[in-house]
mmCIF file of C-alpha atoms in Angstrom:
data_model
loop_
_atom_site.group_PDB
_atom_site.id
_atom_site.type_symbol
_atom_site.label_atom_id
_atom_site.label_comp_id
_atom_site.label_asym_id
_atom_site.label_seq_id
_atom_site.Cartn_x
_atom_site.Cartn_y
_atom_site.Cartn_z
ATOM 1 C CA UNK R 1 0.000 0.000 0.000
ATOM 2 C CA UNK R 2 2.903 2.350 0.713
ATOM 3 C CA UNK R 3 4.380 1.637 -2.720
ATOM 4 C CA UNK R 4 1.000 2.307 -4.336
ATOM 5 C CA UNK R 5 0.738 5.600 -2.462
ATOM 6 C CA UNK R 6 4.291 6.631 -3.405
ATOM 7 C CA UNK R 7 3.635 5.700 -7.027
ATOM 8 C CA UNK R 8 0.462 7.795 -7.046
ATOM 9 C CA UNK R 9 2.254 10.702 -5.382
ATOM 10 C CA UNK R 10 5.299 10.584 -7.694
ATOM 11 C CA UNK R 11 3.639 9.741 -11.001
ATOM 12 C CA UNK R 12 -0.011 10.646 -10.515
ATOM 13 C CA UNK R 13 -1.165 7.266 -11.765
ATOM 14 C CA UNK R 14 -2.774 4.184 -10.297
ATOM 15 C CA UNK R 15 -0.188 1.415 -9.948
ATOM 16 C CA UNK R 16 -2.725 -1.399 -10.384
ATOM 17 C CA UNK R 17 -4.077 0.089 -13.593
ATOM 18 C CA UNK R 18 -0.598 0.760 -14.980
ATOM 19 C CA UNK R 19 0.548 -2.788 -14.237
ATOM 20 C CA UNK R 20 -2.508 -4.197 -15.995
ATOM 21 C CA UNK R 21 -1.883 -1.904 -18.971
ATOM 22 C CA UNK R 22 1.822 -2.707 -19.225
ATOM 23 C CA UNK R 23 1.908 -6.391 -18.316
ATOM 24 C CA UNK R 24 -0.033 -9.421 -19.362
ATOM 25 C CA UNK R 25 -0.140 -13.156 -18.868
ATOM 26 C CA UNK R 26 2.468 -14.623 -16.578
ATOM 27 C CA UNK R 27 4.239 -11.272 -16.125
ATOM 28 C CA UNK R 28 1.110 -9.781 -14.573
ATOM 29 C CA UNK R 29 0.479 -12.879 -12.462
ATOM 30 C CA UNK R 30 4.038 -12.757 -11.171
ATOM 31 C CA UNK R 31 3.807 -9.041 -10.377
ATOM 32 C CA UNK R 32 0.555 -9.623 -8.497
ATOM 33 C CA UNK R 33 2.102 -12.487 -6.515
ATOM 34 C CA UNK R 34 5.092 -10.335 -5.590
ATOM 35 C CA UNK R 35 2.866 -7.421 -4.597
ATOM 36 C CA UNK R 36 0.836 -9.699 -2.333
ATOM 37 C CA UNK R 37 4.047 -10.936 -0.695
ATOM 38 C CA UNK R 38 3.827 -14.485 -2.083
ATOM 39 C CA UNK R 39 7.400 -14.789 -3.339
ATOM 40 C CA UNK R 40 7.120 -18.574 -3.572
ATOM 41 C CA UNK R 41 4.174 -18.284 -5.949
ATOM 42 C CA UNK R 42 6.043 -15.651 -7.968
ATOM 43 C CA UNK R 43 8.991 -18.058 -8.258
ATOM 44 C CA UNK R 44 6.685 -20.862 -9.420
ATOM 45 C CA UNK R 45 5.206 -18.544 -12.053
ATOM 46 C CA UNK R 46 8.717 -17.535 -13.171
ATOM 47 C CA UNK R 47 9.674 -21.191 -13.588
ATOM 48 C CA UNK R 48 6.492 -21.860 -15.542
ATOM 49 C CA UNK R 49 7.330 -18.833 -17.665
ATOM 50 C CA UNK R 50 10.839 -20.169 -18.272
ATOM 51 C CA UNK R 51 9.310 -23.319 -19.759
ATOM 52 C CA UNK R 52 6.368 -21.863 -21.650
ATOM 53 C CA UNK R 53 6.782 -18.134 -21.822
ATOM 54 C CA UNK R 54 8.885 -16.027 -24.071
ATOM 55 C CA UNK R 55 8.319 -14.780 -27.562
ATOM 56 C CA UNK R 56 7.762 -18.205 -29.150
ATOM 57 C CA UNK R 57 5.855 -19.671 -26.181
ATOM 58 C CA UNK R 58 8.445 -22.362 -25.564
ATOM 59 C CA UNK R 59 8.162 -23.740 -29.102
ATOM 60 C CA UNK R 60 11.953 -23.988 -29.341
ATOM 61 C CA UNK R 61 12.562 -25.159 -25.783
ATOM 62 C CA UNK R 62 12.631 -23.372 -22.496
ATOM 63 C CA UNK R 63 14.685 -20.424 -21.325
ATOM 64 C CA UNK R 64 17.353 -22.112 -19.194
ATOM 65 C CA UNK R 65 18.818 -18.766 -18.131
ATOM 66 C CA UNK R 66 15.494 -17.670 -16.647
ATOM 67 C CA UNK R 67 15.016 -20.992 -14.847
ATOM 68 C CA UNK R 68 18.563 -20.931 -13.511
ATOM 69 C CA UNK R 69 18.225 -17.287 -12.404
ATOM 70 C CA UNK R 70 14.982 -18.062 -10.561
ATOM 71 C CA UNK R 71 16.621 -20.875 -8.613
ATOM 72 C CA UNK R 72 19.698 -18.712 -7.978
ATOM 73 C CA UNK R 73 17.508 -15.970 -6.496
ATOM 74 C CA UNK R 74 15.675 -18.485 -4.294
ATOM 75 C CA UNK R 75 18.971 -19.897 -3.056
ATOM 76 C CA UNK R 76 20.372 -16.404 -2.468
ATOM 77 C CA UNK R 77 17.326 -15.551 -0.349
ATOM 78 C CA UNK R 78 17.857 -18.689 1.754
ATOM 79 C CA UNK R 79 21.589 -18.016 2.110
ATOM 80 C CA UNK R 80 20.827 -14.475 3.310
ATOM 81 C CA UNK R 81 18.466 -15.934 5.928
ATOM 82 C CA UNK R 82 21.216 -18.391 6.889
ATOM 83 C CA UNK R 83 23.662 -15.564 7.582
ATOM 84 C CA UNK R 84 21.033 -13.626 9.507
ATOM 85 C CA UNK R 85 20.034 -16.648 11.596
ATOM 86 C CA UNK R 86 23.476 -18.226 11.987
ATOM 87 C CA UNK R 87 22.604 -21.492 10.257
ATOM 88 C CA UNK R 88 25.358 -23.971 9.493
ATOM 89 C CA UNK R 89 25.901 -25.437 6.008
ATOM 90 C CA UNK R 90 23.722 -28.494 6.653
ATOM 91 C CA UNK R 91 20.802 -26.386 7.867
ATOM 92 C CA UNK R 92 21.210 -24.027 4.913
ATOM 93 C CA UNK R 93 21.085 -26.911 2.420
ATOM 94 C CA UNK R 94 18.022 -28.298 4.224
ATOM 95 C CA UNK R 95 16.294 -24.917 3.926
ATOM 96 C CA UNK R 96 17.162 -24.667 0.220
ATOM 97 C CA UNK R 97 15.588 -28.088 -0.385
ATOM 98 C CA UNK R 98 12.562 -26.983 1.628
ATOM 99 C CA UNK R 99 12.228 -23.815 -0.459
ATOM 100 C CA UNK R 100 12.469 -25.802 -3.707
ATOM 101 C CA UNK R 101 9.755 -28.156 -2.399
ATOM 102 C CA UNK R 102 7.525 -25.192 -1.525
ATOM 103 C CA UNK R 103 7.931 -23.810 -5.043
ATOM 104 C CA UNK R 104 7.070 -27.245 -6.439
ATOM 105 C CA UNK R 105 3.872 -27.183 -4.375
ATOM 106 C CA UNK R 106 2.948 -23.699 -5.600
ATOM 107 C CA UNK R 107 3.651 -24.817 -9.168
ATOM 108 C CA UNK R 108 1.235 -27.722 -8.724
ATOM 109 C CA UNK R 109 -1.344 -25.264 -7.341
ATOM 110 C CA UNK R 110 -0.929 -23.019 -10.391
ATOM 111 C CA UNK R 111 -1.367 -26.009 -12.688
ATOM 112 C CA UNK R 112 -4.413 -27.223 -10.729
ATOM 113 C CA UNK R 113 -2.836 -30.587 -9.876
ATOM 114 C CA UNK R 114 -4.631 -32.234 -6.961
ATOM 115 C CA UNK R 115 -3.221 -35.791 -6.846
ATOM 116 C CA UNK R 116 -0.537 -35.842 -4.106
ATOM 117 C CA UNK R 117 1.884 -38.101 -5.991
ATOM 118 C CA UNK R 118 1.525 -36.028 -9.179
ATOM 119 C CA UNK R 119 1.928 -32.749 -7.247
ATOM 120 C CA UNK R 120 5.311 -33.807 -5.919
ATOM 121 C CA UNK R 121 6.798 -34.455 -9.359
ATOM 122 C CA UNK R 122 4.902 -31.923 -11.507
ATOM 123 C CA UNK R 123 7.531 -29.177 -11.645
ATOM 124 C CA UNK R 124 10.479 -31.528 -12.099
ATOM 125 C CA UNK R 125 8.598 -33.447 -14.793
ATOM 126 C CA UNK R 126 7.660 -30.311 -16.719
ATOM 127 C CA UNK R 127 11.214 -28.987 -16.481
ATOM 128 C CA UNK R 128 12.423 -32.293 -17.921
ATOM 129 C CA UNK R 129 10.001 -32.009 -20.836
ATOM 130 C CA UNK R 130 10.826 -28.369 -21.610
ATOM 131 C CA UNK R 131 14.581 -28.695 -21.972
ATOM 132 C CA UNK R 132 16.917 -31.095 -23.775
ATOM 133 C CA UNK R 133 20.534 -32.185 -23.569
ATOM 134 C CA UNK R 134 22.845 -30.398 -21.159
ATOM 135 C CA UNK R 135 20.289 -27.596 -20.694
ATOM 136 C CA UNK R 136 17.901 -30.200 -19.293
ATOM 137 C CA UNK R 137 20.700 -31.637 -17.154
ATOM 138 C CA UNK R 138 21.508 -28.167 -15.815
ATOM 139 C CA UNK R 139 17.938 -27.156 -14.994
ATOM 140 C CA UNK R 140 17.175 -30.471 -13.293
ATOM 141 C CA UNK R 141 20.437 -30.350 -11.325
ATOM 142 C CA UNK R 142 19.664 -26.834 -10.133
ATOM 143 C CA UNK R 143 16.124 -27.938 -9.222
ATOM 144 C CA UNK R 144 17.585 -30.854 -7.246
ATOM 145 C CA UNK R 145 20.242 -28.579 -5.701
ATOM 146 C CA UNK R 146 22.943 -30.893 -7.067
ATOM 147 C CA UNK R 147 25.764 -28.387 -7.477
ATOM 148 C CA UNK R 148 28.248 -30.895 -8.894
ATOM 149 C CA UNK R 149 25.855 -32.048 -11.642
ATOM 150 C CA UNK R 150 24.969 -28.407 -12.372
ATOM 151 C CA UNK R 151 28.632 -27.511 -12.846
ATOM 152 C CA UNK R 152 29.164 -30.539 -15.094
ATOM 153 C CA UNK R 153 26.215 -29.429 -17.246
ATOM 154 C CA UNK R 154 27.539 -25.860 -17.413
ATOM 155 C CA UNK R 155 30.908 -27.165 -18.616
ATOM 156 C CA UNK R 156 29.221 -29.265 -21.302
ATOM 157 C CA UNK R 157 27.085 -26.315 -22.419
ATOM 158 C CA UNK R 158 30.205 -24.190 -22.812
ATOM 159 C CA UNK R 159 32.036 -26.996 -24.576
ATOM 160 C CA UNK R 160 29.211 -27.212 -27.115
ATOM 161 C CA UNK R 161 29.098 -23.455 -27.582
ATOM 162 C CA UNK R 162 29.379 -22.690 -31.287
ATOM 163 C CA UNK R 163 30.854 -19.219 -31.281
ATOM 164 C CA UNK R 164 32.337 -18.445 -27.905
ATOM 165 C CA UNK R 165 33.449 -20.388 -24.866
ATOM 166 C CA UNK R 166 33.708 -18.451 -21.640
ATOM 167 C CA UNK R 167 36.935 -18.874 -19.701
ATOM 168 C CA UNK R 168 34.993 -17.931 -16.562
ATOM 169 C CA UNK R 169 32.626 -20.901 -16.940
#
């Protein structure tokens, strides 16, 4: 409400109306989730968008960079909480897995999946269908918080790079 008031004061416009005018589809849903404070839902929408969004609607595969960035932001949020709360490495990893599971649950909610066994695997399954090759390996490794497998996939992606291989990677 304070942001809405500041927006109105600074720009003379209604934030809700401007968001609806400027955004659509998953972008608007994500903005609404963030504004309501449901970051987990916003992350689930971002992951769905990484698989199905974009200019071509996922016709040529998902956007691995968006999926990876979403997981990186989730993990960064947990690591910040770990520093604040003095968690050790084991507790931090446990909380990251918990956060990924919460996002999987929100994803199932968004997709309207009710069956408990299907809910648990819905996000991972859709990620696996939306990506191929080392991109699939990377996104699934990041989802599973398997840092070694994620690094192996990043190396293979760089190795297969047609024009430029990053020394940093």
